[in-house]
PDB file of C-alpha atoms in Angstrom:
ATOM      1  CA  ASP D   1      49.819  57.717 209.386  1.00 94.00           C
ATOM      2  CA  LYS D   2      48.408  60.310 211.768  1.00 95.00           C
ATOM      3  CA  GLU D   3      45.342  60.908 209.635  1.00 95.00           C
ATOM      4  CA  ALA D   4      44.416  57.228 209.810  1.00 96.00           C
ATOM      5  CA  ILE D   5      44.969  57.151 213.559  1.00 96.00           C
ATOM      6  CA  SER D   6      42.807  60.247 214.048  1.00 95.00           C
ATOM      7  CA  GLU D   7      39.978  58.672 212.069  1.00 95.00           C
ATOM      8  CA  THR D   8      40.245  55.058 213.234  1.00 96.00           C
ATOM      9  CA  ALA D   9      41.259  55.353 216.881  1.00 94.00           C
ATOM     10  CA  TYR D  10      39.272  58.507 217.620  1.00 92.00           C
ATOM     11  CA  GLY D  11      36.395  58.344 215.164  1.00 92.00           C
ATOM     12  CA  GLY D  12      37.490  61.660 213.679  1.00 92.00           C
ATOM     13  CA  LEU D  13      37.667  63.357 217.103  1.00 89.00           C
ATOM     14  CA  ALA D  14      41.378  64.014 216.756  1.00 92.00           C
ATOM     15  CA  ARG D  15      43.644  65.599 214.193  1.00 93.00           C
ATOM     16  CA  PRO D  16      47.348  65.378 213.345  1.00 95.00           C
ATOM     17  CA  TRP D  17      49.550  67.518 215.577  1.00 94.00           C
ATOM     18  CA  MET D  18      51.659  69.779 213.388  1.00 95.00           C
ATOM     19  CA  ALA D  19      53.552  72.058 215.770  1.00 94.00           C
ATOM     20  CA  ALA D  20      55.821  71.936 218.823  1.00 95.00           C
ATOM     21  CA  LEU D  21      53.141  73.557 221.001  1.00 94.00           C
ATOM     22  CA  PRO D  22      49.418  72.807 221.173  1.00 91.00           C
ATOM     23  CA  GLU D  23      48.007  74.339 218.005  1.00 89.00           C
ATOM     24  CA  ILE D  24      45.274  76.208 219.899  1.00 87.00           C
ATOM     25  CA  PHE D  25      47.975  78.355 221.507  1.00 93.00           C
ATOM     26  CA  PRO D  26      48.303  81.751 219.786  1.00 94.00           C
ATOM     27  CA  ALA D  27      52.102  81.486 219.498  1.00 96.00           C
ATOM     28  CA  ALA D  28      52.070  78.066 217.812  1.00 96.00           C
ATOM     29  CA  THR D  29      53.574  77.873 214.348  1.00 97.00           C
ATOM     30  CA  SER D  30      51.259  77.380 211.392  1.00 95.00           C
ATOM     31  CA  PRO D  31      50.578  73.799 210.230  1.00 94.00           C
ATOM     32  CA  ASP D  32      51.923  74.961 206.847  1.00 94.00           C
ATOM     33  CA  GLU D  33      55.378  75.162 208.443  1.00 95.00           C
ATOM     34  CA  PHE D  34      55.346  71.598 209.743  1.00 95.00           C
ATOM     35  CA  PRO D  35      58.242  69.825 207.979  1.00 94.00           C
ATOM     36  CA  TYR D  36      56.972  66.218 207.970  1.00 94.00           C
ATOM     37  CA  ASP D  37      54.255  64.222 206.282  1.00 93.00           C
ATOM     38  CA  TYR D  38      53.373  60.541 205.945  1.00 94.00           C
ATOM     39  CA  ASN D  39      56.143  59.311 203.647  1.00 95.00           C
ATOM     40  CA  PRO D  40      57.367  55.720 204.204  1.00 94.00           C
ATOM     41  CA  ALA D  41      59.892  55.977 201.371  1.00 94.00           C
ATOM     42  CA  ALA D  42      61.533  59.029 202.936  1.00 95.00           C
ATOM     43  CA  ALA D  43      61.521  57.283 206.318  1.00 95.00           C
ATOM     44  CA  LYS D  44      63.309  54.254 204.856  1.00 94.00           C
ATOM     45  CA  ALA D  45      65.891  56.525 203.238  1.00 95.00           C
ATOM     46  CA  LEU D  46      66.576  58.237 206.567  1.00 94.00           C
ATOM     47  CA  MET D  47      66.945  54.858 208.260  1.00 94.00           C
ATOM     48  CA  ALA D  48      69.435  53.761 205.638  1.00 95.00           C
ATOM     49  CA  LYS D  49      71.401  56.995 206.132  1.00 95.00           C
ATOM     50  CA  ALA D  50      71.495  56.252 209.863  1.00 94.00           C
ATOM     51  CA  GLY D  51      72.860  52.746 209.207  1.00 95.00           C
ATOM     52  CA  LEU D  52      69.565  51.037 209.997  1.00 95.00           C
ATOM     53  CA  SER D  53      68.626  49.770 206.553  1.00 93.00           C
ATOM     54  CA  GLU D  54      68.002  46.296 208.017  1.00 94.00           C
ATOM     55  CA  GLY D  55      65.501  47.747 210.478  1.00 95.00           C
ATOM     56  CA  PHE D  56      65.410  47.273 214.247  1.00 96.00           C
ATOM     57  CA  GLU D  57      63.176  46.135 217.102  1.00 97.00           C
ATOM     58  CA  VAL D  58      61.549  48.391 219.678  1.00 97.00           C
ATOM     59  CA  GLU D  59      59.003  48.094 222.491  1.00 98.00           C
ATOM     60  CA  LEU D  60      56.098  50.570 222.512  1.00 98.00           C
ATOM     61  CA  LEU D  61      54.741  51.331 225.978  1.00 97.00           C
ATOM     62  CA  TYR D  62      51.203  52.633 226.462  1.00 97.00           C
ATOM     63  CA  ASP D  63      48.519  52.962 229.129  1.00 96.00           C
ATOM     64  CA  ALA D  64      46.328  49.845 229.011  1.00 96.00           C
ATOM     65  CA  ALA D  65      43.323  51.852 230.237  1.00 94.00           C
ATOM     66  CA  ASN D  66      43.366  54.078 227.157  1.00 94.00           C
ATOM     67  CA  LYS D  67      41.546  52.166 224.417  1.00 94.00           C
ATOM     68  CA  GLN D  68      42.241  54.848 221.816  1.00 94.00           C
ATOM     69  CA  TRP D  69      45.953  54.416 222.474  1.00 95.00           C
ATOM     70  CA  GLU D  70      45.607  50.666 222.105  1.00 96.00           C
ATOM     71  CA  THR D  71      44.141  51.138 218.635  1.00 96.00           C
ATOM     72  CA  ALA D  72      46.701  53.810 217.780  1.00 97.00           C
ATOM     73  CA  ALA D  73      49.566  51.581 218.930  1.00 97.00           C
ATOM     74  CA  THR D  74      48.310  48.747 216.736  1.00 97.00           C
ATOM     75  CA  LEU D  75      48.162  51.066 213.723  1.00 97.00           C
ATOM     76  CA  MET D  76      51.633  52.403 214.493  1.00 97.00           C
ATOM     77  CA  LYS D  77      52.992  48.864 214.703  1.00 97.00           C
ATOM     78  CA  SER D  78      51.568  48.118 211.260  1.00 97.00           C
ATOM     79  CA  ASP D  79      52.912  51.319 209.726  1.00 96.00           C
ATOM     80  CA  LEU D  80      56.388  50.913 211.199  1.00 96.00           C
ATOM     81  CA  ALA D  81      56.587  47.313 209.957  1.00 96.00           C
ATOM     82  CA  LYS D  82      56.429  48.725 206.419  1.00 94.00           C
ATOM     83  CA  ILE D  83      59.830  50.370 206.930  1.00 95.00           C
ATOM     84  CA  GLY D  84      61.443  47.438 208.751  1.00 95.00           C
ATOM     85  CA  VAL D  85      60.766  48.433 212.358  1.00 97.00           C
ATOM     86  CA  THR D  86      59.456  45.534 214.448  1.00 97.00           C
ATOM     87  CA  VAL D  87      57.319  46.863 217.300  1.00 98.00           C
ATOM     88  CA  THR D  88      56.345  44.901 220.396  1.00 98.00           C
ATOM     89  CA  LEU D  89      53.324  46.415 222.136  1.00 98.00           C
ATOM     90  CA  ARG D  90      53.455  46.698 225.921  1.00 97.00           C
ATOM     91  CA  ALA D  91      50.093  47.532 227.481  1.00 97.00           C
ATOM     92  CA  THR D  92      50.775  48.653 231.047  1.00 97.00           C
ATOM     93  CA  PRO D  93      48.455  49.473 233.989  1.00 97.00           C
ATOM     94  CA  SER D  94      48.021  53.224 234.461  1.00 95.00           C
ATOM     95  CA  GLY D  95      50.020  53.566 237.679  1.00 95.00           C
ATOM     96  CA  ALA D  96      52.980  51.571 236.444  1.00 96.00           C
ATOM     97  CA  PHE D  97      52.828  53.346 233.086  1.00 95.00           C
ATOM     98  CA  THR D  98      53.068  56.798 234.693  1.00 93.00           C
ATOM     99  CA  THR D  99      55.990  55.662 236.852  1.00 95.00           C
ATOM    100  CA  LEU D 100      57.894  54.208 233.902  1.00 95.00           C
ATOM    101  CA  VAL D 101      57.450  57.363 231.818  1.00 92.00           C
ATOM    102  CA  GLY D 102      58.382  59.627 234.718  1.00 89.00           C
ATOM    103  CA  ASP D 103      61.537  57.580 235.372  1.00 90.00           C
ATOM    104  CA  GLY D 104      62.458  57.473 231.682  1.00 90.00           C
ATOM    105  CA  ASP D 105      62.368  53.693 231.855  1.00 93.00           C
ATOM    106  CA  TYR D 106      61.123  52.950 228.334  1.00 94.00           C
ATOM    107  CA  GLU D 107      62.301  52.776 224.726  1.00 94.00           C
ATOM    108  CA  PHE D 108      59.248  54.213 222.996  1.00 96.00           C
ATOM    109  CA  ALA D 109      55.992  55.357 224.588  1.00 96.00           C
ATOM    110  CA  LEU D 110      52.647  56.924 223.833  1.00 96.00           C
ATOM    111  CA  TYR D 111      52.089  59.843 226.188  1.00 93.00           C
ATOM    112  CA  ASN D 112      50.168  63.081 226.164  1.00 89.00           C
ATOM    113  CA  ASP D 113      50.778  66.245 228.117  1.00 87.00           C
ATOM    114  CA  ALA D 114      50.095  69.942 227.658  1.00 85.00           C
ATOM    115  CA  PRO D 115      51.066  73.183 229.406  1.00 89.00           C
ATOM    116  CA  ILE D 116      48.364  74.685 231.628  1.00 85.00           C
ATOM    117  CA  LEU D 117      49.227  78.192 230.376  1.00 88.00           C
ATOM    118  CA  ASP D 118      49.352  79.309 226.749  1.00 91.00           C
ATOM    119  CA  ASP D 119      52.471  81.452 227.179  1.00 96.00           C
ATOM    120  CA  PRO D 120      55.018  80.046 224.710  1.00 97.00           C
ATOM    121  CA  ASN D 121      58.033  80.449 226.990  1.00 98.00           C
ATOM    122  CA  TYR D 122      56.285  78.532 229.755  1.00 96.00           C
ATOM    123  CA  GLY D 123      55.250  75.662 227.493  1.00 95.00           C
ATOM    124  CA  LEU D 124      58.472  75.343 225.517  1.00 97.00           C
ATOM    125  CA  THR D 125      60.650  75.620 228.630  1.00 97.00           C
ATOM    126  CA  LEU D 126      58.778  72.839 230.416  1.00 95.00           C
ATOM    127  CA  SER D 127      58.913  70.459 227.471  1.00 94.00           C
ATOM    128  CA  TYR D 128      62.183  71.205 225.712  1.00 97.00           C
ATOM    129  CA  LYS D 129      64.688  72.965 227.969  1.00 97.00           C
ATOM    130  CA  THR D 130      67.560  70.787 229.165  1.00 97.00           C
ATOM    131  CA  ASP D 131      66.892  68.925 232.428  1.00 94.00           C
ATOM    132  CA  MET D 132      63.369  70.245 232.966  1.00 93.00           C
ATOM    133  CA  PHE D 133      61.118  67.916 234.950  1.00 85.00           C
ATOM    134  CA  VAL D 134      58.600  67.266 232.167  1.00 88.00           C
ATOM    135  CA  ASN D 135      61.189  67.108 229.393  1.00 92.00           C
ATOM    136  CA  TRP D 136      60.272  63.430 229.272  1.00 88.00           C
ATOM    137  CA  VAL D 137      62.689  62.413 226.519  1.00 90.00           C
ATOM    138  CA  GLY D 138      65.784  64.204 227.839  1.00 91.00           C
ATOM    139  CA  TYR D 139      65.994  66.564 224.865  1.00 96.00           C
ATOM    140  CA  SER D 140      68.921  68.978 225.038  1.00 97.00           C
ATOM    141  CA  ASN D 141      69.861  71.714 222.596  1.00 98.00           C
ATOM    142  CA  LEU D 142      72.006  74.513 224.021  1.00 98.00           C
ATOM    143  CA  GLU D 143      70.811  76.953 221.365  1.00 98.00           C
ATOM    144  CA  VAL D 144      67.197  76.266 222.358  1.00 98.00           C
ATOM    145  CA  ASP D 145      68.144  76.769 226.026  1.00 98.00           C
ATOM    146  CA  ARG D 146      69.766  80.116 225.221  1.00 98.00           C
ATOM    147  CA  LEU D 147      66.847  81.327 223.118  1.00 98.00           C
ATOM    148  CA  LEU D 148      64.364  80.333 225.829  1.00 98.00           C
ATOM    149  CA  GLU D 149      66.296  82.345 228.413  1.00 98.00           C
ATOM    150  CA  GLU D 150      66.328  85.349 226.073  1.00 98.00           C
ATOM    151  CA  GLY D 151      62.672  84.858 225.157  1.00 98.00           C
ATOM    152  CA  ALA D 152      61.595  84.955 228.792  1.00 97.00           C
ATOM    153  CA  LYS D 153      62.730  88.608 228.900  1.00 98.00           C
ATOM    154  CA  ILE D 154      60.658  89.753 225.897  1.00 98.00           C
ATOM    155  CA  LEU D 155      57.533  91.544 227.106  1.00 97.00           C
ATOM    156  CA  ASP D 156      55.998  92.734 223.839  1.00 97.00           C
ATOM    157  CA  LYS D 157      53.480  90.057 222.892  1.00 96.00           C
ATOM    158  CA  THR D 158      54.081  90.142 219.130  1.00 97.00           C
ATOM    159  CA  GLU D 159      57.861  89.984 219.540  1.00 98.00           C
ATOM    160  CA  ARG D 160      57.548  87.291 222.210  1.00 98.00           C
ATOM    161  CA  TYR D 161      55.402  85.086 219.992  1.00 98.00           C
ATOM    162  CA  GLU D 162      57.707  85.431 216.990  1.00 98.00           C
ATOM    163  CA  ALA D 163      60.839  84.744 219.037  1.00 98.00           C
ATOM    164  CA  HIS D 164      59.280  81.531 220.283  1.00 98.00           C
ATOM    165  CA  ARG D 165      58.196  80.475 216.801  1.00 98.00           C
ATOM    166  CA  VAL D 166      61.906  80.495 215.938  1.00 98.00           C
ATOM    167  CA  ILE D 167      62.471  78.083 218.838  1.00 98.00           C
ATOM    168  CA  GLN D 168      59.614  75.859 217.710  1.00 98.00           C
ATOM    169  CA  ARG D 169      61.128  75.566 214.232  1.00 98.00           C
ATOM    170  CA  ILE D 170      64.413  74.371 215.743  1.00 98.00           C
ATOM    171  CA  VAL D 171      62.617  71.819 217.916  1.00 97.00           C
ATOM    172  CA  MET D 172      60.573  70.516 214.976  1.00 97.00           C
ATOM    173  CA  ASP D 173      63.735  70.156 212.915  1.00 96.00           C
ATOM    174  CA  ASP D 174      65.437  68.241 215.750  1.00 96.00           C
ATOM    175  CA  ALA D 175      62.292  66.088 216.217  1.00 94.00           C
ATOM    176  CA  PRO D 176      63.019  64.820 219.746  1.00 94.00           C
ATOM    177  CA  ILE D 177      59.495  63.370 219.831  1.00 93.00           C
ATOM    178  CA  ILE D 178      56.920  62.230 217.295  1.00 93.00           C
ATOM    179  CA  PHE D 179      54.487  65.105 216.947  1.00 93.00           C
ATOM    180  CA  ALA D 180      51.548  62.757 216.828  1.00 94.00           C
ATOM    181  CA  TRP D 181      47.955  63.941 217.169  1.00 93.00           C
ATOM    182  CA  ASN D 182      45.698  66.296 219.103  1.00 89.00           C
ATOM    183  CA  GLU D 183      42.770  64.680 220.858  1.00 86.00           C
ATOM    184  CA  ALA D 184      39.606  66.760 220.523  1.00 81.00           C
ATOM    185  CA  PHE D 185      38.203  68.199 223.721  1.00 73.00           C
ATOM    186  CA  THR D 186      34.508  67.359 223.612  1.00 75.00           C
ATOM    187  CA  ILE D 187      31.832  67.684 226.269  1.00 74.00           C
ATOM    188  CA  GLY D 188      28.122  66.951 226.300  1.00 75.00           C
ATOM    189  CA  ILE D 189      26.003  69.779 227.726  1.00 81.00           C
ATOM    190  CA  ALA D 190      22.333  69.701 228.684  1.00 85.00           C
ATOM    191  CA  ASP D 191      20.286  72.585 227.293  1.00 87.00           C
ATOM    192  CA  ASN D 192      19.518  73.917 230.777  1.00 90.00           C
ATOM    193  CA  ILE D 193      23.151  74.537 231.760  1.00 88.00           C
ATOM    194  CA  ARG D 194      24.829  77.922 231.459  1.00 88.00           C
ATOM    195  CA  GLY D 195      28.229  79.334 232.352  1.00 86.00           C
ATOM    196  CA  ILE D 196      30.380  76.830 230.476  1.00 80.00           C
ATOM    197  CA  HIS D 197      33.913  78.231 230.505  1.00 76.00           C
ATOM    198  CA  VAL D 198      36.887  76.219 229.240  1.00 70.00           C
ATOM    199  CA  VAL D 199      40.360  77.344 230.273  1.00 66.00           C
ATOM    200  CA  ALA D 200      43.614  76.885 228.342  1.00 57.00           C
ATOM    201  CA  ASN D 201      44.355  73.376 229.582  1.00 56.00           C
ATOM    202  CA  ASN D 202      40.953  72.069 228.434  1.00 59.00           C
ATOM    203  CA  LYS D 203      39.394  72.066 231.880  1.00 66.00           C
ATOM    204  CA  VAL D 204      35.829  73.167 232.556  1.00 71.00           C
ATOM    205  CA  LYS D 205      35.415  75.665 235.390  1.00 72.00           C
ATOM    206  CA  LEU D 206      32.659  73.945 237.319  1.00 73.00           C
ATOM    207  CA  ALA D 207      32.311  76.885 239.743  1.00 77.00           C
ATOM    208  CA  ASP D 208      30.952  79.042 236.900  1.00 83.00           C
ATOM    209  CA  MET D 209      28.213  76.603 235.842  1.00 83.00           C
ATOM    210  CA  TYR D 210      24.565  76.938 236.816  1.00 88.00           C
ATOM    211  CA  PHE D 211      21.172  75.567 235.859  1.00 89.00           C
ATOM    212  CA  VAL D 212      18.239  77.470 234.345  1.00 91.00           C
ATOM    213  CA  ASP D 213      14.582  76.494 234.255  1.00 85.00           C
TER     214      ASP D 213
END
């Protein structure tokens, strides 16, 4: 229940992620196109179709330093128990956690990442093209690979965005990851600071900031 996680773990400073790219990116598909909602009955039916009607056990890895993830993991464990999935939580120190995720040495993990550029070909290629370094889950779809190679050659912005929305729809249908939630980017600013500029990867350009009397 991504809504519950956003409210409980983040105090409302998060929202369900409903796209294959960060939703602030101009080429992201509309949330109206997202094909999934919170539906335990449908989840149980899909498990039965996959031959898992008796449920299964899985270990959920997360960074022990991230208290929001700890709460989210607990909520996920409770939700998944409703459909017969028994989750063991594995809180892991940050360094070891990053190594395990990078090596693919996990069953199920909470992780967040985002492209530093809002170009859709850049972001989708990094995350979903076969054998890319940050394709953390090893997703591979040859049609997606082909469309990404073709999309890289499209220079017209409108055509480029639409071509990559087609790719996003395929990725969402394949669901290689759980499209979980977007953490809000929030900063506290004193009233005597000017020049606050936030770039696409939610970083503040400190070099542009200055104080006024």
